Short mmCIF file of C-alpha atoms and ligand atoms in Angstrom, two decimals:
data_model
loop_
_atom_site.label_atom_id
_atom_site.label_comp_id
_atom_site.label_asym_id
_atom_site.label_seq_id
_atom_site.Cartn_x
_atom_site.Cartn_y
_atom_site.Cartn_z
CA UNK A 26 -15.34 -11.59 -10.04
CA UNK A 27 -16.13 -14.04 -12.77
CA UNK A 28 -16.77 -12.23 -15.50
CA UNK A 29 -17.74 -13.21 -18.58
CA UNK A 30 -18.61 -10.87 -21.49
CA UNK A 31 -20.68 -8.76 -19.14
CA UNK A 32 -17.74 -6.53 -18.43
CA UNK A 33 -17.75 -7.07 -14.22
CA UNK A 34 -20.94 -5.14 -14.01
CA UNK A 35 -21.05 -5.96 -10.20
CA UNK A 36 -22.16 -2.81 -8.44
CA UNK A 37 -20.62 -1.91 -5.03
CA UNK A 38 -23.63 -1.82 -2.78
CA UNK A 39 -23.84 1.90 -1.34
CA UNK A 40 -24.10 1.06 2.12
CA UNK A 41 -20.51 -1.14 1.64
CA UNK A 42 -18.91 1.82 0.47
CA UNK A 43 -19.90 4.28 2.86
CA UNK A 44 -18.51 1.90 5.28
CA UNK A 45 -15.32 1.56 3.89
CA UNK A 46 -15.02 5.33 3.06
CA UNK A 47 -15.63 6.01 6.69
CA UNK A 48 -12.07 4.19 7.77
CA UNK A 49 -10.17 5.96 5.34
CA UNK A 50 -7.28 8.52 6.25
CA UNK A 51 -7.24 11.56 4.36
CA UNK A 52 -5.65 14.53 4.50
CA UNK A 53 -8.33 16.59 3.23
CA UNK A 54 -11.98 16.52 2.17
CA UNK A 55 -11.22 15.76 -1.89
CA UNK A 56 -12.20 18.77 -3.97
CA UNK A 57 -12.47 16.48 -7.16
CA UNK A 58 -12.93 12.82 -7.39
CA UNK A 59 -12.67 10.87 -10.26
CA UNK A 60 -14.40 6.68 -10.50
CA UNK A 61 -12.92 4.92 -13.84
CA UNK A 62 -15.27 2.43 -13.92
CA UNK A 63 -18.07 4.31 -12.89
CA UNK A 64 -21.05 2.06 -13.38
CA UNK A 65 -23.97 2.79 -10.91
CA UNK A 66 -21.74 5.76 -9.21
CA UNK A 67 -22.38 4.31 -5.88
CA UNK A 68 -18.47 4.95 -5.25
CA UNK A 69 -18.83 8.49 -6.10
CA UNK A 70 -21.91 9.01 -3.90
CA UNK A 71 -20.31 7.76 -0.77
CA UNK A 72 -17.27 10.21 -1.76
CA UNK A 73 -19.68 13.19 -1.70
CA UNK A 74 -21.46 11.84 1.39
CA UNK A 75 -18.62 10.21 3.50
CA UNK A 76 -15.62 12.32 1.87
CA UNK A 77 -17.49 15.42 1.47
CA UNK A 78 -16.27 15.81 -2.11
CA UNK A 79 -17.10 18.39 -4.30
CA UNK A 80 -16.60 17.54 -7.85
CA UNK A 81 -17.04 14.37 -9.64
CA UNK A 82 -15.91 12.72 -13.11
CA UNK A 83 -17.03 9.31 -14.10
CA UNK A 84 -15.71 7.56 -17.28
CA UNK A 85 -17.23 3.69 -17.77
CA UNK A 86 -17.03 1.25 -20.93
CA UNK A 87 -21.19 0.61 -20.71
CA UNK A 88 -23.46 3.77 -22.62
CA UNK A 89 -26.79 2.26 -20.73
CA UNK A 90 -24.80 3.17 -17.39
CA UNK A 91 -23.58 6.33 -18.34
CA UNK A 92 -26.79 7.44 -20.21
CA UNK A 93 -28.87 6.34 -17.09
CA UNK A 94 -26.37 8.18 -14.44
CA UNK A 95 -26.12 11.73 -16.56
CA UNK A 96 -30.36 11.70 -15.97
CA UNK A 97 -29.63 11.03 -12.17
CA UNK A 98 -26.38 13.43 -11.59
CA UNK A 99 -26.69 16.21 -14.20
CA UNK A 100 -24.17 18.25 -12.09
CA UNK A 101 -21.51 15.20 -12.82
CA UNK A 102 -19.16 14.69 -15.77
CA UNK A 103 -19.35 11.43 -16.81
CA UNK A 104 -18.04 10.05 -20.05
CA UNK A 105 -18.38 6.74 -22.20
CA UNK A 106 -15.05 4.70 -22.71
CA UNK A 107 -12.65 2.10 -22.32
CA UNK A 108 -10.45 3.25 -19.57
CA UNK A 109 -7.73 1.12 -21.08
CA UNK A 110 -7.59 2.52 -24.65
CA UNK A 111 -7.25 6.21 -22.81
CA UNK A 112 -4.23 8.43 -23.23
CA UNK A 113 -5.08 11.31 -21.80
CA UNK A 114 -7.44 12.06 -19.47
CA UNK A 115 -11.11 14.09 -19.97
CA UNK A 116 -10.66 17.75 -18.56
CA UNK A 117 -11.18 18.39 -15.18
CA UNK A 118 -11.49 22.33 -14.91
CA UNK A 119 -13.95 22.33 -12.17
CA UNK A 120 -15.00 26.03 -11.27
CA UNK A 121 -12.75 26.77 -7.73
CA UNK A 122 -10.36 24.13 -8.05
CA UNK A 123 -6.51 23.89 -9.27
CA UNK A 124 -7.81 21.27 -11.53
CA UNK A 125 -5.57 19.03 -9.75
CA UNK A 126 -7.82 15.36 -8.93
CA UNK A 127 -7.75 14.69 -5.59
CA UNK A 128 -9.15 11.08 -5.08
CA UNK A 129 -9.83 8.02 -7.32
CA UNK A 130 -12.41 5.71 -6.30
CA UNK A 131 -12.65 2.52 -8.59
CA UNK A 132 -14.35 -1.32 -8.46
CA UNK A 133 -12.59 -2.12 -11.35
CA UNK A 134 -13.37 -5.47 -13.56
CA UNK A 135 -11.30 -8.15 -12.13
CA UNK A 136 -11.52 -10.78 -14.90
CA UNK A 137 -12.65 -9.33 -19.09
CA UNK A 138 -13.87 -12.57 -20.58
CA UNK A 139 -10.72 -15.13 -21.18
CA UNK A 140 -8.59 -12.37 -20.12
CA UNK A 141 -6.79 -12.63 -16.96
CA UNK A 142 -3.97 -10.90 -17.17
CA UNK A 143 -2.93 -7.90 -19.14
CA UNK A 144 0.11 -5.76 -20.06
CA UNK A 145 0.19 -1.46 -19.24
CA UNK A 146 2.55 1.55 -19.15
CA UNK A 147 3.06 2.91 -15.69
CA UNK A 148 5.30 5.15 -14.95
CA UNK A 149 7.58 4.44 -18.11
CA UNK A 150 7.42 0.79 -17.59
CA UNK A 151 5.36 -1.97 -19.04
CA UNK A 152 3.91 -4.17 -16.26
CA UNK A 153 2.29 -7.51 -16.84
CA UNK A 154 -0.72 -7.74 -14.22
CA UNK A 155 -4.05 -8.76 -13.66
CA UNK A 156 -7.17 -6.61 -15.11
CA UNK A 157 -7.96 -5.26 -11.98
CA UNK A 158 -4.29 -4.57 -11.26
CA UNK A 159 -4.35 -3.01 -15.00
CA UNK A 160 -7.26 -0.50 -14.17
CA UNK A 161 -5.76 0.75 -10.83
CA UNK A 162 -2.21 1.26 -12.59
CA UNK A 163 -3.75 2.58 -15.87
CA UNK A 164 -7.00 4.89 -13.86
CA UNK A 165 -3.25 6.45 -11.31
CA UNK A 166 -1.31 7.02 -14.22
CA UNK A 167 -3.63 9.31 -16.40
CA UNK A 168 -5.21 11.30 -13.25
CA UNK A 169 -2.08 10.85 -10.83
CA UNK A 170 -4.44 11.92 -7.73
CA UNK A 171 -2.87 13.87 -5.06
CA UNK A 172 -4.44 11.90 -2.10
CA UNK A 173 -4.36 8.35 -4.21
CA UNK A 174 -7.01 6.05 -4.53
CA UNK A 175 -9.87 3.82 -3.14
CA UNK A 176 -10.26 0.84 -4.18
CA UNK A 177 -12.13 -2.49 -4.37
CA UNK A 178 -9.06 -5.31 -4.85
CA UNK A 179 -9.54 -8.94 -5.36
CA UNK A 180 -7.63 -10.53 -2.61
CA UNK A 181 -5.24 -12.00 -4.67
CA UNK A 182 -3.91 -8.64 -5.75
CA UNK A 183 -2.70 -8.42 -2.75
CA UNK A 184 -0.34 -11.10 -2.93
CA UNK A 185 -0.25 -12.70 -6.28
CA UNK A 186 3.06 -13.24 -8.43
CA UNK A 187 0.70 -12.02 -11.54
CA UNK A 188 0.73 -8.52 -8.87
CA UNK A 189 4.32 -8.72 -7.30
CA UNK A 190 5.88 -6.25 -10.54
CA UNK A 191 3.18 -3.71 -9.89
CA UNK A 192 2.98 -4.30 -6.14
CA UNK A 193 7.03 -3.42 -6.31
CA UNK A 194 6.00 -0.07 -8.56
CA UNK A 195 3.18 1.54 -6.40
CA UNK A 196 5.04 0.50 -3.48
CA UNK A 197 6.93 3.61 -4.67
CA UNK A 198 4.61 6.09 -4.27
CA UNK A 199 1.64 4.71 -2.19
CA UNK A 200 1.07 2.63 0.84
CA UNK A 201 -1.19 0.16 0.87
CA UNK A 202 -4.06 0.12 3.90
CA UNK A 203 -6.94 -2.54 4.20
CA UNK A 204 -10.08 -1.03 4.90
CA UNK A 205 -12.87 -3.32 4.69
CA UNK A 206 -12.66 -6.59 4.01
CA UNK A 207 -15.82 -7.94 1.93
CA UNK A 208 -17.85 -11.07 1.89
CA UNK A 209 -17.65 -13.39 -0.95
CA UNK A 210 -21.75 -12.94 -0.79
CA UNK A 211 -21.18 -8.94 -1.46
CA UNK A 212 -21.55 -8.56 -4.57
CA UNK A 213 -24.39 -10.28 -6.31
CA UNK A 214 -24.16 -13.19 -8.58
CA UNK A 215 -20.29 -13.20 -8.10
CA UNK A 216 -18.89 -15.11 -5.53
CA UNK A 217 -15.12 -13.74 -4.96
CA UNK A 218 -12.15 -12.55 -1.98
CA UNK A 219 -12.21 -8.92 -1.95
CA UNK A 220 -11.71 -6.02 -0.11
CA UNK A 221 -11.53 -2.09 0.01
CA UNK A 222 -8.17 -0.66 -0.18
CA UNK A 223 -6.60 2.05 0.08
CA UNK A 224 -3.48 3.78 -1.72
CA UNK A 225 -2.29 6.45 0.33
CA UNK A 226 0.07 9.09 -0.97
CA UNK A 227 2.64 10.30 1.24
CA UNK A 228 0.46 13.47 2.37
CA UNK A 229 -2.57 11.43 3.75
CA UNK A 230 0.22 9.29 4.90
CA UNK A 231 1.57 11.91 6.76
CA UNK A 232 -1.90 12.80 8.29
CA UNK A 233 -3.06 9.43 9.31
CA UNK A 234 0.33 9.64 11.38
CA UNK A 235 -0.55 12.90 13.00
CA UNK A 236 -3.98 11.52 14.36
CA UNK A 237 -1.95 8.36 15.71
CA UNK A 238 1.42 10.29 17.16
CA UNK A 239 -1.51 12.41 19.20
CA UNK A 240 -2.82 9.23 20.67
CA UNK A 241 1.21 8.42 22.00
CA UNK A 242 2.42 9.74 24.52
CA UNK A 243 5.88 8.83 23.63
CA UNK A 244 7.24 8.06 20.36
CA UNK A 245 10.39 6.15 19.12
CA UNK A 246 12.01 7.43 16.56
CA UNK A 247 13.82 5.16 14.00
CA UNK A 248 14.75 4.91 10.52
CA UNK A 249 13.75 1.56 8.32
CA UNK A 250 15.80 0.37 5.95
CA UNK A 251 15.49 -2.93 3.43
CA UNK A 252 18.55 -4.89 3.31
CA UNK A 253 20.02 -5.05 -0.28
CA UNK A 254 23.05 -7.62 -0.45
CA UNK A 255 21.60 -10.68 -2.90
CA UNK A 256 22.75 -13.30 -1.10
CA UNK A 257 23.88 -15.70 -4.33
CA UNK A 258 25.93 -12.67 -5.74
CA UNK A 259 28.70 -11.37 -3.40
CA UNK A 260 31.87 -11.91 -2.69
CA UNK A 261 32.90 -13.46 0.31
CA UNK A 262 36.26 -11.31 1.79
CA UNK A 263 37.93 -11.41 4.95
CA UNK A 264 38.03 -8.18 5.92
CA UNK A 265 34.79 -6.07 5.32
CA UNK A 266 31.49 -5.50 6.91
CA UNK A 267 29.63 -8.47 8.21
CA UNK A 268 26.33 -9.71 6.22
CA UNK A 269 23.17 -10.48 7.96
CA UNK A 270 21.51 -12.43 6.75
CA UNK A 271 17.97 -14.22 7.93
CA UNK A 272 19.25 -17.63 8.56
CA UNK A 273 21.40 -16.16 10.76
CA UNK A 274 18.69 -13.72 12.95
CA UNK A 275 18.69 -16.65 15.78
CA UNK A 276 22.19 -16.85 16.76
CA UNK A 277 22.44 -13.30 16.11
CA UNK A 278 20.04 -12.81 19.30
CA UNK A 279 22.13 -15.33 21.02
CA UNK A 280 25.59 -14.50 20.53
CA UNK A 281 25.48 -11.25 19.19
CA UNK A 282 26.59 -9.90 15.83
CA UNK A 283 30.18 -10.31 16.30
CA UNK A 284 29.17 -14.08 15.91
CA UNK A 285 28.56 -13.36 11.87
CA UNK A 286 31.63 -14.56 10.30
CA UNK A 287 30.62 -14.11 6.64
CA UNK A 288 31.84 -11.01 5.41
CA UNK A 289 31.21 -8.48 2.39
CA UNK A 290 33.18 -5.63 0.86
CA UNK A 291 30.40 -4.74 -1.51
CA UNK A 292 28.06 -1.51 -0.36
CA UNK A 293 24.64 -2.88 -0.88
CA UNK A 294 21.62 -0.78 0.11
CA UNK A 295 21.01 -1.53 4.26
CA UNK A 296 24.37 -0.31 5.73
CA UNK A 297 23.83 0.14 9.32
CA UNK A 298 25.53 0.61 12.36
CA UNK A 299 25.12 1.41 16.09
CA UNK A 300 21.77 0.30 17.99
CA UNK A 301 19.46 -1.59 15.92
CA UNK A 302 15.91 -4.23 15.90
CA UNK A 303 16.53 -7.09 12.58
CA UNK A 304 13.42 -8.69 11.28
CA UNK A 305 13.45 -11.13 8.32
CA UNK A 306 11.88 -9.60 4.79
CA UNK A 307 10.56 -13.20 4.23
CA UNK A 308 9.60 -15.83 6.40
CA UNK A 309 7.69 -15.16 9.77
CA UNK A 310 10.11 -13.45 12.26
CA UNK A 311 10.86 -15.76 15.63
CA UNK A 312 9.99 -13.86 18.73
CA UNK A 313 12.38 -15.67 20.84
CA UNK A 314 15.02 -14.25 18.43
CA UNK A 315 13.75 -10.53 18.23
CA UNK A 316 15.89 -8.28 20.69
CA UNK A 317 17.79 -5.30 20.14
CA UNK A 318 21.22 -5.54 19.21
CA UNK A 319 24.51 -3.15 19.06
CA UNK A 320 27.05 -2.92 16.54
CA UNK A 321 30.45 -0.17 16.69
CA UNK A 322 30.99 -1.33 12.77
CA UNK A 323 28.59 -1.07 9.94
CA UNK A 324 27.35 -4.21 9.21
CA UNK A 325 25.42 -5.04 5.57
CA UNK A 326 21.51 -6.79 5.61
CA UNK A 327 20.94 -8.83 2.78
CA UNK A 328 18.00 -8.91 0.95
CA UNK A 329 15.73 -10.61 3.53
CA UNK A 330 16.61 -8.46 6.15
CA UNK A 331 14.80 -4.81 7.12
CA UNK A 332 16.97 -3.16 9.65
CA UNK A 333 15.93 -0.66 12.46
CA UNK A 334 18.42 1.46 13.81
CA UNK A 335 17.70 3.50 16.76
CA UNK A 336 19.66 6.28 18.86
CA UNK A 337 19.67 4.91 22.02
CA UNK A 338 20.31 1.90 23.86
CA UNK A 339 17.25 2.59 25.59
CA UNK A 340 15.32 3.57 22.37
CA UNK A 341 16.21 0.00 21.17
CA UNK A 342 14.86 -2.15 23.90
CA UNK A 343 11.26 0.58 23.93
CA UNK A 344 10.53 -0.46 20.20
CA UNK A 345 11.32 -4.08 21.23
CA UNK A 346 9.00 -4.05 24.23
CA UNK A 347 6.29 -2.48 21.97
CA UNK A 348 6.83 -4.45 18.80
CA UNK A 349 6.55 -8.11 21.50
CA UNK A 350 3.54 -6.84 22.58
CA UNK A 351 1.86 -6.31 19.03
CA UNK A 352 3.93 -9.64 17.89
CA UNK A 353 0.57 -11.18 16.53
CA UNK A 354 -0.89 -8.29 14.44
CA UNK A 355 3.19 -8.22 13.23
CA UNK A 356 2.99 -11.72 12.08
CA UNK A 357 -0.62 -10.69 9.96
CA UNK A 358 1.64 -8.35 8.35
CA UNK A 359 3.52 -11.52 6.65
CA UNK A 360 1.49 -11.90 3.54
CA UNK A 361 1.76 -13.73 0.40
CA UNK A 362 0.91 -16.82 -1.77
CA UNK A 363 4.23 -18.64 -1.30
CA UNK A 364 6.51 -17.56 1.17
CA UNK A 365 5.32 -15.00 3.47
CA UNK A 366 6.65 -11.88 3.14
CA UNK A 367 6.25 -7.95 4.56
CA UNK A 368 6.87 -5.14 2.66
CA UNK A 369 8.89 -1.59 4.10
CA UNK A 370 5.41 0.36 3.83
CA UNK A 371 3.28 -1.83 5.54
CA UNK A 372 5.92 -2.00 8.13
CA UNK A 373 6.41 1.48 8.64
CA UNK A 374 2.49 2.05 8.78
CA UNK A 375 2.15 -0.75 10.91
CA UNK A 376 4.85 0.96 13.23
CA UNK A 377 3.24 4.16 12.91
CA UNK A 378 0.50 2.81 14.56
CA UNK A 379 2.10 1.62 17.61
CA UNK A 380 4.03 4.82 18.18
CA UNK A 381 7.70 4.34 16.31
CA UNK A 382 8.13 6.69 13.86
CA UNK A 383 9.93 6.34 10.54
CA UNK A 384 12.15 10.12 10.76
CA UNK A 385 12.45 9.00 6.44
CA UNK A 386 8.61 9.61 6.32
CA UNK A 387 7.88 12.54 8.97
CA UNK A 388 7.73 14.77 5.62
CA UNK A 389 5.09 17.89 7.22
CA UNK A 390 4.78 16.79 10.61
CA UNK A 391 6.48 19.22 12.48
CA UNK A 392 7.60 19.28 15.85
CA UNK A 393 6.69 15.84 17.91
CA UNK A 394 7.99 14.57 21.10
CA UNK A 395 10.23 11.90 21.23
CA UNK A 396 11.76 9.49 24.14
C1 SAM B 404 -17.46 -4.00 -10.86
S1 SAM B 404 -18.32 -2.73 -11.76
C2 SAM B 404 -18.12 -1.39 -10.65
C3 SAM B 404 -19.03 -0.25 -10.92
C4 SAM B 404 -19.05 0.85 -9.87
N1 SAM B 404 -17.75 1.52 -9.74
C5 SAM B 404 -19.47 0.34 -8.53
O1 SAM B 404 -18.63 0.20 -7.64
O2 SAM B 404 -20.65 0.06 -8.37
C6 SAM B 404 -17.15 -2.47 -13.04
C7 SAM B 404 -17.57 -1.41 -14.03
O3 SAM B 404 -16.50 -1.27 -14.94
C8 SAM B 404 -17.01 -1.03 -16.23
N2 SAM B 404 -15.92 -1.38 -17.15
C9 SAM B 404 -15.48 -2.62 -17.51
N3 SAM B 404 -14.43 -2.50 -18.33
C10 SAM B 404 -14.17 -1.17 -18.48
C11 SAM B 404 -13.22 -0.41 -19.21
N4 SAM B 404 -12.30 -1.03 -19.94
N5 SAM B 404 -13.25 0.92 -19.12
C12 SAM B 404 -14.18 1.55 -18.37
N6 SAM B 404 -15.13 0.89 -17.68
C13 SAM B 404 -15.12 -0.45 -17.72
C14 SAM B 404 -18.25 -1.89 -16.30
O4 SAM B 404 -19.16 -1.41 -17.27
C15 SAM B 404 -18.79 -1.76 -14.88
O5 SAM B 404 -19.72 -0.73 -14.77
#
């Protein structure tokens, strides 16, 4: 949103957010919820009437807001302050809970004045990001909320460079669902690409699967790796396990991999072996060059290649026939400003949702049947 010196003050309109809070995936209802840039509190309403939440802290730069909300929500804790100046977080001993916060809810700022970008501590690391990537980061980090967060995201932090460092980092805890995309006529007097996201943890995660492995009848179990062999930086050997790379997925499909002549004898991340589906990490995949493929040797993806690898012969050619079928909504998972590019979560939530199962994030989901 364009910004100004008003500090983003562009409420979320309630009926928008009880929308989006409606599609999203959680493993239980939150017992405390926490909005960093609480403003009206229309995020933290639809949490207690969507989410059935329980407890609620707001914290938000503007005393007018906060003054005006404590008169309207006496049974809420709200507080006046910069969420980026913060180092700790306000208490949250609510009466019945483990004082653990379950859900963040935010519409941060996406622009502060002539600020676009900033620079924050996550998770030992400074990031350089945009504002609204700084509050998400900055709002995780001090309340690290079991179920993750809700969130409305300019578009572009979705796939900006400015975004790609702290993309890489959350990508480490959360994956990243869209939930409601917004029209640039949302919110008033600013006219901007956004939508509500959500960061799941890897316990909603784990839920959302449950509800979709019921709706299988059969699932396909796999394992998803990322390739990790940088292409510009290994040695070329004679003997040594052939490198995939994705120039070479098309005559892969049409000659097999004993075709690859280039060779490796450095372990990279993405060693695999046996039965297996290849998609390219960036740049759309080729359906006409998407089959599965066998291997007796390990063979090493680079670092544009996610692997597959499957039991079966006949597990192999299941998650192709699915995966043709859903090619388009694959190809939607190809994102970015430049090249196009898919990350390992959205793939394996994307896969999820089609009925092959990542055994690498099964963490609680006891017993399932498998083909
Ligand atoms: C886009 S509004 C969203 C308000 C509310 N969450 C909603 O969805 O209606 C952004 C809010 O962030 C507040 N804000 C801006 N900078 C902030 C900061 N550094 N710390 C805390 N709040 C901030 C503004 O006062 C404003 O209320």
């Amino acid at each position: 949103m364009t910004a100004g010196i008003d500090a983003d003050k562009y409420y979320t309109p309630p009926a928008m957010a009880c929308r989006a809070f409606e599609r999203a995936q959680l493993a239980s209802a939150p017992a405390i919820c926490v909005d960093t840039a609480c403003g009206s509190g229309s995020l933290l309403s639809a949490a207690e009437d969507v989410l059935a939440a329980q407890h609620f802290l707001g914290i938000d730069s503007d005393p007018l807001m906060i003054r005006q909300l404590r008169r309207e929500r006496p049974d809420w804790r709200l507080y006046v302050g910069d969420l980026l100046k913060r180092h700790r977080p306000p208490p949250t001993n609510f009466p019945g809970t483990n004082y653990n916060v379950d859900l963040l809810v935010l519409n941060p700022p996406f622009s502060l004045g002539p600020k676009k970008y900033l620079t924050v501590k996550y998770l030992g690391q400074s990031v350089k990001c945009s504002v609204a990537m700084a509050h998400i980061l900055r709002s995780l980090e001090l309340f690290k909320p079991n179920q993750g967060a809700i969130a409305v995201v300019p578009e572009s932090l979705l796939y900006s460079d400015t975004d790609q460092n702290a993309r890489e980092l959350l990508d480490q805890n959360f994956s990243l669902t869209e939930l409601l995309q917004l029209s640039i006529y949302t919110f008033k007097g600013a006219r901007v690409n956004s939508l509500f996201v959500q960061f799941n943890s890897p316990a909603g995660r784990s839920n959302a699967a449950k509800k979709i492995v019921h709706a299988h009848k059969y699932l396909i179990p796999t394992s998803v790796v990322r390739g990790g062999l940088q292409m510009h930086a290994f040695n070329r050997v004679s003997l040594g396990a052939r490198v995939i790379h994705s120039t070479s997925l098309r005559s892969i499909a049409v000659d097999g991999v004993g075709a690859v002549s280039e060779r490796t004898s450095i372990v990279a991340k993405g060693r695999i072996s046996g039965w297996m589906l290849l998609l390219p990490r960036v740049g759309l995949p080729n359906e006409g060059a998407f089959c599965a493929l066998y291997s007796e040797d390990e063979v090493q993806l680079s670092d544009c290649v996610m692997g597959m690898t499957f039991s079966s012969r006949d597990a192999a050619v299941s998650a192709q026939i699915k995966i043709r079928d859903h090619w388009k909504s694959l190809l939607c998972l190809y994102r970015g400003t430049g090249a196009r590019y898919i990350t390992i979560d959205r793939l394996i939530d994307w896969l999820y949702s089609i009925g092959i199962i990542d055994r690498n994030s099964m963490g609680g989901m006891g017993e399932m049947e498998f083909i």
